[in-house]
């Protein structure tokens, strides 16, 4: 399980070649797929790309900082020449994509090699890994359990030791939730920090990896403006050292109660409090904060999500093939008028304004990512078969507020032997500060992660 910097060093000194690494990863992808169902398609052009990378290293002219580095991306992305189902049997996956989404182009310009695409649930509208096209995606820590969603396959694959990092997409937590279930680090950056095509004001691209350092490596490449996305931010992401952030004596709010949804389990509360205690020891001003939201606030957001999903189902070639759970969930959207949708959107924006007011005194927040330590792979969530996104209360609102939110693994639950992540939220545009704080918390958590692996895991030896 080499890091990006280790791959780069090994290629430069000749200890590894991209061709050998990519071949090994594509072989291992088959083991990962067999155990977790994490792979939607292998990239048949990966080995040709690796051979070209070999030649560049041999000539002393690597293409970029990611040349030859193995990457996995979510099925939601268009990758030229590969099929895209968007997780659902409502789409054919054929013909294949004729263009690559903007973040994919950025990866390829830096020399990264996409070894595979990761499975996901229908249209990304589940916070678990159940798909009408792919079946059930499973958590490599315990295959009885869910890897979360909707970047399910990317999360499960990375936690299994496949690829150096991955790209997911996030509307209500779909990057951070699988990262948390699988013990990874990740970021949903400030909306627009990663240019996307086709452009979207709802969807945010995000980076997942086994360490915060590799999340930073990925975001440094994909986190830049592009002419193809009129909503993207100018400039590009640049990391900052944690010492610089801590020198400002940041005010940190500890958020353990959103006001609705399942209350966080005691071990999750303990993990957040442990992180808060360390930050206080580093000089941060730490105080509790509560948002006092209600199910009425959630209902407005839920209606907007339902309308988003219903529109995609309606215009698909096989609408009848959608996952039954999703079909039942979106039924409300069929009776919504344009005025109803506007009411829901206005209500959502009103909630965002209240959240922004409540957290105004704080530079950062730390919170749970999910309120429970895992749930069964066959379930759409912890105990709720109808409110598919109800347990995303700690993640979804930062998409609506467009604020950066990163996660890292804080500890392991001894009883379930499943990871517990903590979320770090920052002000708009402070993606670097959020990752710096997540990184210093990761480095001071007091244990080293040993991820689960399967037969044929890449070992970094030729």
PDB file of C-alpha atoms in Angstrom, residues 254-264 289-293 367-368 393-394:
ATOM      1  CA  UNK A 254     -17.704  20.505  18.579  1.00  0.00           C
ATOM      2  CA  UNK A 255     -20.924  19.475  16.835  1.00  0.00           C
ATOM      3  CA  UNK A 256     -22.525  16.348  18.287  1.00  0.00           C
ATOM      4  CA  UNK A 257     -26.205  17.171  17.735  1.00  0.00           C
ATOM      5  CA  UNK A 258     -27.820  18.324  14.495  1.00  0.00           C
ATOM      6  CA  UNK A 259     -31.255  18.387  16.128  1.00  0.00           C
ATOM      7  CA  UNK A 260     -32.740  15.493  14.133  1.00  0.00           C
ATOM      8  CA  UNK A 261     -31.793  11.981  13.105  1.00  0.00           C
ATOM      9  CA  UNK A 262     -30.243   9.092  15.006  1.00  0.00           C
ATOM     10  CA  UNK A 263     -28.167  10.266  17.981  1.00  0.00           C
ATOM     11  CA  UNK A 264     -24.465   9.397  17.625  1.00  0.00           C
ATOM     12  CA  UNK A 289     -22.187  23.946  19.273  1.00  0.00           C
ATOM     13  CA  UNK A 290     -25.663  22.634  18.364  1.00  0.00           C
ATOM     14  CA  UNK A 291     -27.661  23.478  15.254  1.00  0.00           C
ATOM     15  CA  UNK A 292     -31.214  22.615  16.436  1.00  0.00           C
ATOM     16  CA  UNK A 293     -32.417  21.483  13.007  1.00  0.00           C
ATOM     17  CA  UNK A 367     -18.329  16.238  14.206  1.00  0.00           C
ATOM     18  CA  UNK A 368     -19.251  12.618  13.546  1.00  0.00           C
ATOM     19  CA  UNK A 393     -27.431  14.616   8.856  1.00  0.00           C
ATOM     20  CA  UNK A 394     -23.782  15.337   9.694  1.00  0.00           C
TER      21      UNK A 394
END
